[in-house]
Short mmCIF file of C-alpha atoms and ligand atoms in Angstrom, two decimals:
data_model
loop_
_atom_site.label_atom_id
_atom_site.label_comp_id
_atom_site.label_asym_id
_atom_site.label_seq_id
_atom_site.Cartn_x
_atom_site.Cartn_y
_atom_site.Cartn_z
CA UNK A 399 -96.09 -50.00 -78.14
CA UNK A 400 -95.39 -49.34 -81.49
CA UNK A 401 -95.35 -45.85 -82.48
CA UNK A 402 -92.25 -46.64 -83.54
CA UNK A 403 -93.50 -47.79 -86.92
CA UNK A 404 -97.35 -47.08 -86.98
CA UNK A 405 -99.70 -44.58 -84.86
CA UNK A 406 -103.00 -46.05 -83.74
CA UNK A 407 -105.96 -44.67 -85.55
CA UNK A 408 -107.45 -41.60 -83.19
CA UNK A 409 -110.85 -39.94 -83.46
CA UNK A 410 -109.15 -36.76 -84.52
CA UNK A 411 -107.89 -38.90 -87.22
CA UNK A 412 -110.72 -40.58 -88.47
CA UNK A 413 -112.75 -37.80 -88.57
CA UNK A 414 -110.34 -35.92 -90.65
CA UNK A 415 -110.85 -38.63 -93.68
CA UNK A 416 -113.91 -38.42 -93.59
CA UNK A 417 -114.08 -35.11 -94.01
CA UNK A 418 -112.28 -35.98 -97.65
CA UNK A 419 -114.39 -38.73 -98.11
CA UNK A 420 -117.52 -36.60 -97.46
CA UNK A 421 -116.41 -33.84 -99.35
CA UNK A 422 -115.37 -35.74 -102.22
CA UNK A 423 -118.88 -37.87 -102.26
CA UNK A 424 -120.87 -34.15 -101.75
CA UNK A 425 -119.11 -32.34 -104.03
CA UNK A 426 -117.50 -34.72 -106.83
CA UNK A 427 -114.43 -32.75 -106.59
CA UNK A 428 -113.53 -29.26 -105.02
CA UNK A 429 -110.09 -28.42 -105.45
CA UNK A 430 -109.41 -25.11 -104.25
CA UNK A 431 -110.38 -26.66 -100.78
CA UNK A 432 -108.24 -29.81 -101.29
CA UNK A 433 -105.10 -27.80 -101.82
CA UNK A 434 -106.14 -25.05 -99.13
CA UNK A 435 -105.97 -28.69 -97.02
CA UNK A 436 -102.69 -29.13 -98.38
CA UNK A 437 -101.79 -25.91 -97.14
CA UNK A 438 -103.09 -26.03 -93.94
CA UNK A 439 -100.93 -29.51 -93.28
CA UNK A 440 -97.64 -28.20 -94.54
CA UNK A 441 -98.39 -25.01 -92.21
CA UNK A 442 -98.70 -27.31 -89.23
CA UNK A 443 -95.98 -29.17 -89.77
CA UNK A 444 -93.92 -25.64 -90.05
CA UNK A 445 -95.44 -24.88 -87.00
CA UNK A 446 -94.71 -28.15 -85.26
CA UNK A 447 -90.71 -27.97 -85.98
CA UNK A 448 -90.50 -23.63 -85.07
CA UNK A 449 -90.31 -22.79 -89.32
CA UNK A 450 -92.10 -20.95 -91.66
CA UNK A 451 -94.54 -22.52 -94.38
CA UNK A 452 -92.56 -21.00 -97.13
CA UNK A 453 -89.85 -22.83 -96.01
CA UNK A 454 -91.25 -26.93 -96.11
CA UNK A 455 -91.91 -28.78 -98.81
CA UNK A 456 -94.69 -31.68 -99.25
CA UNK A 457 -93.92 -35.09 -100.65
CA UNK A 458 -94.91 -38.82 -100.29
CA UNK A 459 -92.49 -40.25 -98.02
CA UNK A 460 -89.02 -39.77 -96.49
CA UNK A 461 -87.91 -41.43 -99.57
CA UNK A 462 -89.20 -39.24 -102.01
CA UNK A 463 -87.83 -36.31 -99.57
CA UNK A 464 -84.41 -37.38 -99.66
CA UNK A 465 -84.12 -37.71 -103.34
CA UNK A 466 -85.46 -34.56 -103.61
CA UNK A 467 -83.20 -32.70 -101.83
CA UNK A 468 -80.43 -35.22 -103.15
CA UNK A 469 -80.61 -34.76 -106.75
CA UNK A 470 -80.64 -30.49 -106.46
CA UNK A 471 -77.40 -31.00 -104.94
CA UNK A 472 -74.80 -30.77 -107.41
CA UNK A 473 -71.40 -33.48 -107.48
CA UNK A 474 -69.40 -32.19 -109.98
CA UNK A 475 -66.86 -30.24 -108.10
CA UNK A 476 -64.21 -31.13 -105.58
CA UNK A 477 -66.55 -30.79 -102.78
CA UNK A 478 -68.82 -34.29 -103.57
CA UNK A 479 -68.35 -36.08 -100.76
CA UNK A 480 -71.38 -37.36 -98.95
CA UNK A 481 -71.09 -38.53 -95.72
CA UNK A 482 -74.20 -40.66 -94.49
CA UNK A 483 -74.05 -41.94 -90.78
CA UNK A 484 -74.48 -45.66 -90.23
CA UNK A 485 -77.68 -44.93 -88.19
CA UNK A 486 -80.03 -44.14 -91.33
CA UNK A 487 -82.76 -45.99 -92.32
CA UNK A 488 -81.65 -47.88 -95.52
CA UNK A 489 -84.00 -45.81 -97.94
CA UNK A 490 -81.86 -42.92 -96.63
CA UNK A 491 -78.61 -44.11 -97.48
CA UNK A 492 -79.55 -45.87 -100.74
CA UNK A 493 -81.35 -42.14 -101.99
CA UNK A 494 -77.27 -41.30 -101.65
CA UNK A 495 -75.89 -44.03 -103.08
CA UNK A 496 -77.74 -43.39 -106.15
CA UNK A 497 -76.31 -40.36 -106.22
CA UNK A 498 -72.96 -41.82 -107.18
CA UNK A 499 -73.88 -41.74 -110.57
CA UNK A 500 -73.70 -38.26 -110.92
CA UNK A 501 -70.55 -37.95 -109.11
CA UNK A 502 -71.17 -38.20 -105.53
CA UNK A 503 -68.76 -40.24 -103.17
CA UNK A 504 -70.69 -41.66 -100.70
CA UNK A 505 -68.77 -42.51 -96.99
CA UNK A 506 -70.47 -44.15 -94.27
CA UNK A 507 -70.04 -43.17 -89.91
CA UNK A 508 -70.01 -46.35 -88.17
CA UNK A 509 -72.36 -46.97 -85.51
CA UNK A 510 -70.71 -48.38 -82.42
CA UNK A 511 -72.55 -49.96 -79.57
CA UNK A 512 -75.43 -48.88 -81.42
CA UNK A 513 -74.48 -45.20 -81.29
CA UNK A 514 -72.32 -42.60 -83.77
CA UNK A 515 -69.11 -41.09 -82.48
CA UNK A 516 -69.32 -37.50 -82.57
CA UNK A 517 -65.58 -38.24 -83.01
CA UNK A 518 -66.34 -40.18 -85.96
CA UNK A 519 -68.18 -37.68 -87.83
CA UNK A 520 -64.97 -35.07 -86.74
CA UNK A 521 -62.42 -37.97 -88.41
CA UNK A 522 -64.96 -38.34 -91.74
CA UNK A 523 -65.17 -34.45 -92.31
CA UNK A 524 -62.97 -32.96 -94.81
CA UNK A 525 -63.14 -29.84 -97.43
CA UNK A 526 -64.41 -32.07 -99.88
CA UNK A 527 -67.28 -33.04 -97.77
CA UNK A 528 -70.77 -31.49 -99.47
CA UNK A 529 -73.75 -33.20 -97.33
CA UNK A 530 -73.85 -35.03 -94.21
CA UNK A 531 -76.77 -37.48 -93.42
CA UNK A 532 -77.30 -37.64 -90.03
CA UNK A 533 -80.69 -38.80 -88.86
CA UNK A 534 -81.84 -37.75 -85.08
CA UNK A 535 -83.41 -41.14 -83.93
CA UNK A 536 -81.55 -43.99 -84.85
CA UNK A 537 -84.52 -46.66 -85.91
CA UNK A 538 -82.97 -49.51 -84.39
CA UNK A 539 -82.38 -48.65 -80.86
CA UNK A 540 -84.16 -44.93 -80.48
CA UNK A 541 -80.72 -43.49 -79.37
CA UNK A 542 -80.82 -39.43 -80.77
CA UNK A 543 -78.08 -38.22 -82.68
CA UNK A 544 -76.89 -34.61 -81.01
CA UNK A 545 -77.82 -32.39 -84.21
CA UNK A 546 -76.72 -29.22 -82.78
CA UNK A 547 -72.95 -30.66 -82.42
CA UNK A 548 -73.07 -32.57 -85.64
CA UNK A 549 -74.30 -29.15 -87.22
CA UNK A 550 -71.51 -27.15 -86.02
CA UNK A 551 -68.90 -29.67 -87.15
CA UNK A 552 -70.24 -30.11 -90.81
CA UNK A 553 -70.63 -26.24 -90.93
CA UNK A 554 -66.87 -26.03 -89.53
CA UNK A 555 -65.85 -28.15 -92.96
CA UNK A 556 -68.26 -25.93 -95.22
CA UNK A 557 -70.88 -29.06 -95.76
CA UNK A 558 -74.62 -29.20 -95.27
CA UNK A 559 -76.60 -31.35 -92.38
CA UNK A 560 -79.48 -33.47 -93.96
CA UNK A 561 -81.34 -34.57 -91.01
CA UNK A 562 -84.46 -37.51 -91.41
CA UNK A 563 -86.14 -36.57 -87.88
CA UNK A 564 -88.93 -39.54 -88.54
CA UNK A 565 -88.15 -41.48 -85.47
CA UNK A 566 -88.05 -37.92 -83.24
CA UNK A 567 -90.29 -35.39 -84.71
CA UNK A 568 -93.59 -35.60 -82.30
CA UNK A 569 -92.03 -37.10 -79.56
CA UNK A 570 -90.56 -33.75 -78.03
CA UNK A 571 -90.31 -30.40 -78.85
CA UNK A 572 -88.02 -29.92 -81.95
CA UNK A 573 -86.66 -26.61 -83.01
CA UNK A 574 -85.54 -26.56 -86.79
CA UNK A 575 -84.01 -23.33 -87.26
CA UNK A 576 -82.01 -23.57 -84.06
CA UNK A 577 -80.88 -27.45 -84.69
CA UNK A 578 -78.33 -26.04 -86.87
CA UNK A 579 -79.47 -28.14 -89.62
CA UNK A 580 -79.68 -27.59 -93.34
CA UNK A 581 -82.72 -30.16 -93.92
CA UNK A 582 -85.12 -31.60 -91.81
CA UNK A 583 -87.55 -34.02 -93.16
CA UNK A 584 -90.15 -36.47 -91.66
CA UNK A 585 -93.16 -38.44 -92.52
CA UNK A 586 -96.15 -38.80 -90.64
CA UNK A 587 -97.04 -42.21 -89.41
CA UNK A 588 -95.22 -42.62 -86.43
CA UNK A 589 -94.99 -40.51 -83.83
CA UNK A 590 -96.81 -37.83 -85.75
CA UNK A 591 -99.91 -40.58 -85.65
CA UNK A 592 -100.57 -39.99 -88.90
CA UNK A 593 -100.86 -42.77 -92.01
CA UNK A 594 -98.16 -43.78 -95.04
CA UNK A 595 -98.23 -41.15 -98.02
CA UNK A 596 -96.96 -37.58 -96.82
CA UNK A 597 -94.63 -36.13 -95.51
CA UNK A 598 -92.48 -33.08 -95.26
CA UNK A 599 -89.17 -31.69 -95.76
CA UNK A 600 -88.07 -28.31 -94.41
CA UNK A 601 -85.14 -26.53 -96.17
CA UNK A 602 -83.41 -23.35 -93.94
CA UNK A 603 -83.90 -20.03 -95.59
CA UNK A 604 -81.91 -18.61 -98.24
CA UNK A 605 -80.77 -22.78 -98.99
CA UNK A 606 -83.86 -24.01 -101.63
CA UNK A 607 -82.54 -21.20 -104.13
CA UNK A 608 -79.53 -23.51 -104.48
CA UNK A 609 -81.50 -26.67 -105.33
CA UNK A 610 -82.08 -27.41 -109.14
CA UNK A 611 -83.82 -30.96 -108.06
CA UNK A 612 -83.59 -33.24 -111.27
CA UNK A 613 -86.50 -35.13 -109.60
CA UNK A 614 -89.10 -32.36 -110.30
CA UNK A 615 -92.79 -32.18 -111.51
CA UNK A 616 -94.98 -29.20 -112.00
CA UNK A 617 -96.09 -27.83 -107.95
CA UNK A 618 -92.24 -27.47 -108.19
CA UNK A 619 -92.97 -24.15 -110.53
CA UNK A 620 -93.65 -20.73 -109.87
CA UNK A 621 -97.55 -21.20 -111.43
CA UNK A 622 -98.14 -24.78 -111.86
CA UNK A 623 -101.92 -23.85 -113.11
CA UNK A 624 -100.59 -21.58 -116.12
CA UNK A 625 -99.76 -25.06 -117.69
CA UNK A 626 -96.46 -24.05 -119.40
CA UNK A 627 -94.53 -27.38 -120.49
CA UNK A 628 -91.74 -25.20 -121.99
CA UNK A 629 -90.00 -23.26 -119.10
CA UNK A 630 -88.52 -24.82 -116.15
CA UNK A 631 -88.57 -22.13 -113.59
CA UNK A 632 -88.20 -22.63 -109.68
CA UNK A 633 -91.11 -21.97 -107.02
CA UNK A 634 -89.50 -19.86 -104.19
CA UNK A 635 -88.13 -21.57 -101.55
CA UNK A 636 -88.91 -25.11 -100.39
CA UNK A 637 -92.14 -25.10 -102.84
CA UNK A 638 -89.63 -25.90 -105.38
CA UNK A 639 -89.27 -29.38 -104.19
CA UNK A 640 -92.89 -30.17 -104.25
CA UNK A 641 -93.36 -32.66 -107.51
CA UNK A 642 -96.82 -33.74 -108.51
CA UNK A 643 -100.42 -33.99 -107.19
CA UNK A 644 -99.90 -33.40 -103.71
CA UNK A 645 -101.58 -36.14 -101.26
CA UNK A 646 -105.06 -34.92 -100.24
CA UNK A 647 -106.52 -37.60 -97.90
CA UNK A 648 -103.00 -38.02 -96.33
CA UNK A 649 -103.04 -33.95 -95.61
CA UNK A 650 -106.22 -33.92 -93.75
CA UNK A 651 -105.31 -36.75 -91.72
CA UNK A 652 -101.60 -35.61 -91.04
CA UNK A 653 -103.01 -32.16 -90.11
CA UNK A 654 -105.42 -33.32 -87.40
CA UNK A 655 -102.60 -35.83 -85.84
CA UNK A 656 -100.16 -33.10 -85.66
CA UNK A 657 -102.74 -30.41 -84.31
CA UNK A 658 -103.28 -33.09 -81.61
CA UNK A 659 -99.83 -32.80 -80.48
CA UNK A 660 -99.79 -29.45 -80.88
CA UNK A 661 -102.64 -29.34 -78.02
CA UNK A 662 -101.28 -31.52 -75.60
CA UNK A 663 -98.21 -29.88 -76.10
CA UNK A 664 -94.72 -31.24 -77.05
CA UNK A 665 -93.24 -30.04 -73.79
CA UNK A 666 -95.70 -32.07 -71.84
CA UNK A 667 -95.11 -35.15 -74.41
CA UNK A 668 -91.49 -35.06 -73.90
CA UNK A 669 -91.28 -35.02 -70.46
CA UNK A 670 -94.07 -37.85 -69.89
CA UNK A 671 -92.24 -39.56 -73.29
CA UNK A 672 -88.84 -39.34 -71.23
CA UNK A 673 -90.30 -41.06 -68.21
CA UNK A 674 -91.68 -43.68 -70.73
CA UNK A 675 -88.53 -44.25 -72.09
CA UNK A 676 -86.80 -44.42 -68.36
CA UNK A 677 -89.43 -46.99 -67.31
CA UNK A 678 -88.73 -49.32 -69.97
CA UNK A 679 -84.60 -49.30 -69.67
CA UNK A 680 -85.12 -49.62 -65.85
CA UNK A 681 -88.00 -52.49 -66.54
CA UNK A 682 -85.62 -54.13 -69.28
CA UNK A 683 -82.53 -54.17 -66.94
CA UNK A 684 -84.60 -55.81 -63.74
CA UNK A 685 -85.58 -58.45 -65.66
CA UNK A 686 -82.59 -59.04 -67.30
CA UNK A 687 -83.17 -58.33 -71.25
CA UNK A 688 -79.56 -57.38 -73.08
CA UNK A 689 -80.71 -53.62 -74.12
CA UNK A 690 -79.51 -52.02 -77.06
CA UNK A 691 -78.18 -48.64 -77.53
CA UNK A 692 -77.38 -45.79 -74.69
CA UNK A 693 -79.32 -46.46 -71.49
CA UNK A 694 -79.34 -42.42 -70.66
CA UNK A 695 -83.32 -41.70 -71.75
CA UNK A 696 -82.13 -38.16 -72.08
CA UNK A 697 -80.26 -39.29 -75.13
CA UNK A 698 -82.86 -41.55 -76.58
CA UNK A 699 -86.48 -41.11 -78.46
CA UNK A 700 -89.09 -43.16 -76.44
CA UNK A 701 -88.63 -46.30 -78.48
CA UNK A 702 -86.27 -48.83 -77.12
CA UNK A 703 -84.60 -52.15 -78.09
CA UNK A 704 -84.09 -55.46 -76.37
CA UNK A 705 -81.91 -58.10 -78.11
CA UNK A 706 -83.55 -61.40 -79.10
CA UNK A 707 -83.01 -63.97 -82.04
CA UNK A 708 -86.08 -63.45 -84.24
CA UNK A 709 -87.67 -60.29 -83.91
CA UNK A 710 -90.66 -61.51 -85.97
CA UNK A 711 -91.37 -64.64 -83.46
CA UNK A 712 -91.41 -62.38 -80.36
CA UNK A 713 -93.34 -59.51 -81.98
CA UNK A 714 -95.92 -62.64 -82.90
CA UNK A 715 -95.81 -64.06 -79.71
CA UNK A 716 -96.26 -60.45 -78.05
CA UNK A 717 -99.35 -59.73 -80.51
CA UNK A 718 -100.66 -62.80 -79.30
CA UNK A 719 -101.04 -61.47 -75.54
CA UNK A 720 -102.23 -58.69 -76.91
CA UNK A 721 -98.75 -56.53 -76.90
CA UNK A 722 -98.18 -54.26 -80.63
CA UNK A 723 -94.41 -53.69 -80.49
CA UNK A 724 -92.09 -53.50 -83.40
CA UNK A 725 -89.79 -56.18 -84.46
CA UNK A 726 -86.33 -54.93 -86.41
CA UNK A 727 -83.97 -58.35 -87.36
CA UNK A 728 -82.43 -59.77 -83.73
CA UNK A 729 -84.34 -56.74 -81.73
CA UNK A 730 -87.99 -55.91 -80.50
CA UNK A 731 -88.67 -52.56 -80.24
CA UNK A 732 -91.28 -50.96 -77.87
CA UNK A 733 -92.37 -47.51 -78.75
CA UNK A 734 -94.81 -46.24 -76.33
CA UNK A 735 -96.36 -42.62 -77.24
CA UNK A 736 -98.04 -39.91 -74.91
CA UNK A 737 -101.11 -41.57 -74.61
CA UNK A 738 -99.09 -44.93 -73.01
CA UNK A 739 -99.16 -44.98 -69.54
CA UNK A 740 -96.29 -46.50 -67.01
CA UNK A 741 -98.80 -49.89 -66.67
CA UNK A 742 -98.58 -50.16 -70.34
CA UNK A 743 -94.80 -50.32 -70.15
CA UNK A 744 -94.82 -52.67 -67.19
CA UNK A 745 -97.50 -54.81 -69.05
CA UNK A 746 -95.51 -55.17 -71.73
CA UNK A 747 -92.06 -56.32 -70.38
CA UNK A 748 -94.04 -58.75 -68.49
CA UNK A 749 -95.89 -59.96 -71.55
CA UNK A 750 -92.07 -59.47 -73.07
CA UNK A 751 -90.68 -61.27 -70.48
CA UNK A 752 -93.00 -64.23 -70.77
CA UNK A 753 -92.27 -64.83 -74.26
CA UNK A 754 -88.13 -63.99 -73.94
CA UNK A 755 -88.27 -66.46 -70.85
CA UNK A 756 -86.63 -64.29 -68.59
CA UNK A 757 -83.90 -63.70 -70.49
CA UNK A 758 -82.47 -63.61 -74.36
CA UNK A 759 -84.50 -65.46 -76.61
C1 PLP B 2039 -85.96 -43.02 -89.56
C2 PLP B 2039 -86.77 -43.48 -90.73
N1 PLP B 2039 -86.59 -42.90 -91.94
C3 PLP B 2039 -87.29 -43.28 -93.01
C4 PLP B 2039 -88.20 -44.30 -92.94
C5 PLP B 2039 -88.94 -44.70 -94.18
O1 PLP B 2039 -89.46 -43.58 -94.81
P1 PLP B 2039 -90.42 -43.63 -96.08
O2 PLP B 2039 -91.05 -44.99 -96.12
O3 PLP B 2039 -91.40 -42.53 -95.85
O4 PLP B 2039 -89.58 -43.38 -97.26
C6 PLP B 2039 -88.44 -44.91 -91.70
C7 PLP B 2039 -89.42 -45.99 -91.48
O5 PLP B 2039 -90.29 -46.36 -92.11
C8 PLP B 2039 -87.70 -44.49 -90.58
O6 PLP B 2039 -87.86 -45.06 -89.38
#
């Protein structure tokens, strides 16, 4: 119940480190298969969101991402606003606030009864406006942000759409391209059920050649093995955004969780995912925990929120009955994943409701 934050460790998985960790104790070190790895990883994740390899760059975390794409963005012209929704995870919004000191103006979208106005974004837009940061699933509650709309009404203004897709990507299909969004970037732990230490960001074509990122390193150059420290040239497309050493272990593990998906098929995962999700706000609501965010699963990832004082005590107390779910401040989060079933929902609002007390704790 807590994809939300961590995947459980598959076969698929395991078997896929060690794979590195027998290739690295066979053959000391083989390279040219390491990075083919790489390759293969950033491929699938193309493949996972409907892009093109060319078009995604590799990097450590969502973090790393963001400031990535942040600081090859340039703030020295009218247009510097940045306009980051309420509903992104902190690291999100601080990767723009650091941005101030090169010019940007940094504006927040409320979140109201733990959703964003697409109102709200309308009122924030302006001419001056160069990025919005809108993720797609709000971390606290699960509730998805309609990228399409928000798309349109940054494009309408002449800004970009920088979408963090962390809490979404895996759950259901996810079309990049058509989203209408400028960036997309996720890592892989979650709902990709892979481990800390990659992830991706995917830039739409024609956009990367724009991008001088100040936060560079050398697999962001054309020929990183030719060794020049003298010329800073730009890799074509997304590759530019690439920076250092790119994370082996982490590729061959976030390959094999996304292939999984890719098997089962995110159709079939969003559709059983949606009748999670519907299970636990109906569950919540009959025994009477306060829920947070929409109650419409269409318009939610499969993680969902109850209100309670100490999210830390009841995520204990859950672990204790042997529940995983994912405590964020006054809410507990339960993010079940394809392979939950509807008893592992019910199990868990009655282990939930147990330690709540049947009602608020
Ligand atoms: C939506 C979202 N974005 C970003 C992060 C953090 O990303 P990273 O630790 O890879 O920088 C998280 C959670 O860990 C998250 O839920």
């Amino acid at each position: 119940m807590n994809a939300c934050s961590h995947a459980p460790q598959s076969d698929a998985t395991r078997a896929a480190a060690e794979a590195y960790l027998g290739s690295w104790d066979r053959d000391g070190m083989d390279w040219d298969r390491w990075m083919e790895e790489v390759e293969r990883a950033r491929a699938t994740f193309a493949h996972l969101i409907g892009a093109e390899p060319a078009d995604v760059a590799v990097a450590a975390s969502v973090s790393q991402a963001t400031s990535s794409v942040a600081s090859g963005l340039d703030y020295a012209g009218e247009r510097r606003r940045v306009l980051v929704s309420g509903a992104e995870f902190p690291t999100v919004a601080h990767v723009w606030l650091a941005q101030g000191r090169f010019g940007a103006a940094v504006a927040r979208v409320p979140v109201r009864d733990g959703v964003v106005a697409l109102e709200d974004y309308e009122a924030a837009l302006d001419e001056r406006t160069l990025v919005v940061s809108a993720c797609h699933g709000y971390y606290q509650d699960g509730f998805k942000q309609d990228i399409p709309a928000i798309a349109a009404l940054a494009h309408a203004h002449g800004a970009l759409l920088y979408v963090d897709a962390y809490q979404t990507l895996g759950t259901a299909p996810f079309d990049a391209p058509a989203s209408g969004a400028d960036f997309v970037a996720a890592g892989c732990l979650k709902y990709l059920m892979g481990i800390p230490g990659i992830a991706f960001v995917w830039v739409r074509p024609g956009l990367a050649e724009r991008l001088r990122p100040a936060l560079t390193g050398w697999f962001g150059r054309r020929e990183p093995f030719a060794f020049d420290a003298e010329r800073l040239d730009w890799a074509e497309g997304a590759r530019r955004l690439d920076l250092g050493t790119p994370p082996v272990l982490e590729a061959y593990i976030a390959r094999a969780g996304m292939e999984w998906l890719r098997e089962v098929g995110l159709e079939a995962i969003g559709a059983w995912n949606r009748a999670l999700g519907a299970r636990l706000i109906e569950g919540g609501q009959e025994r009477g925990f306060r829920l947070l965010g929409t109650d419409d699963p269409d318009r939610k990832a499969p993680s969902t929120a109850f209100a309670c004082e100490d999210g830390h005590a009841v995520e204990a107390a859950l672990r204790e009955r042997g529940v995983l779910a994912s405590a964020r401040g006054p809410a507990i989060r339960l993010a079940p994943h394809f392979y939950s079933s509807l008893e592992d929902v019910d199990r868990a609002l009655d282990a939930l409701s147990e330690v709540l007390g049947g009602g608020e704790a």
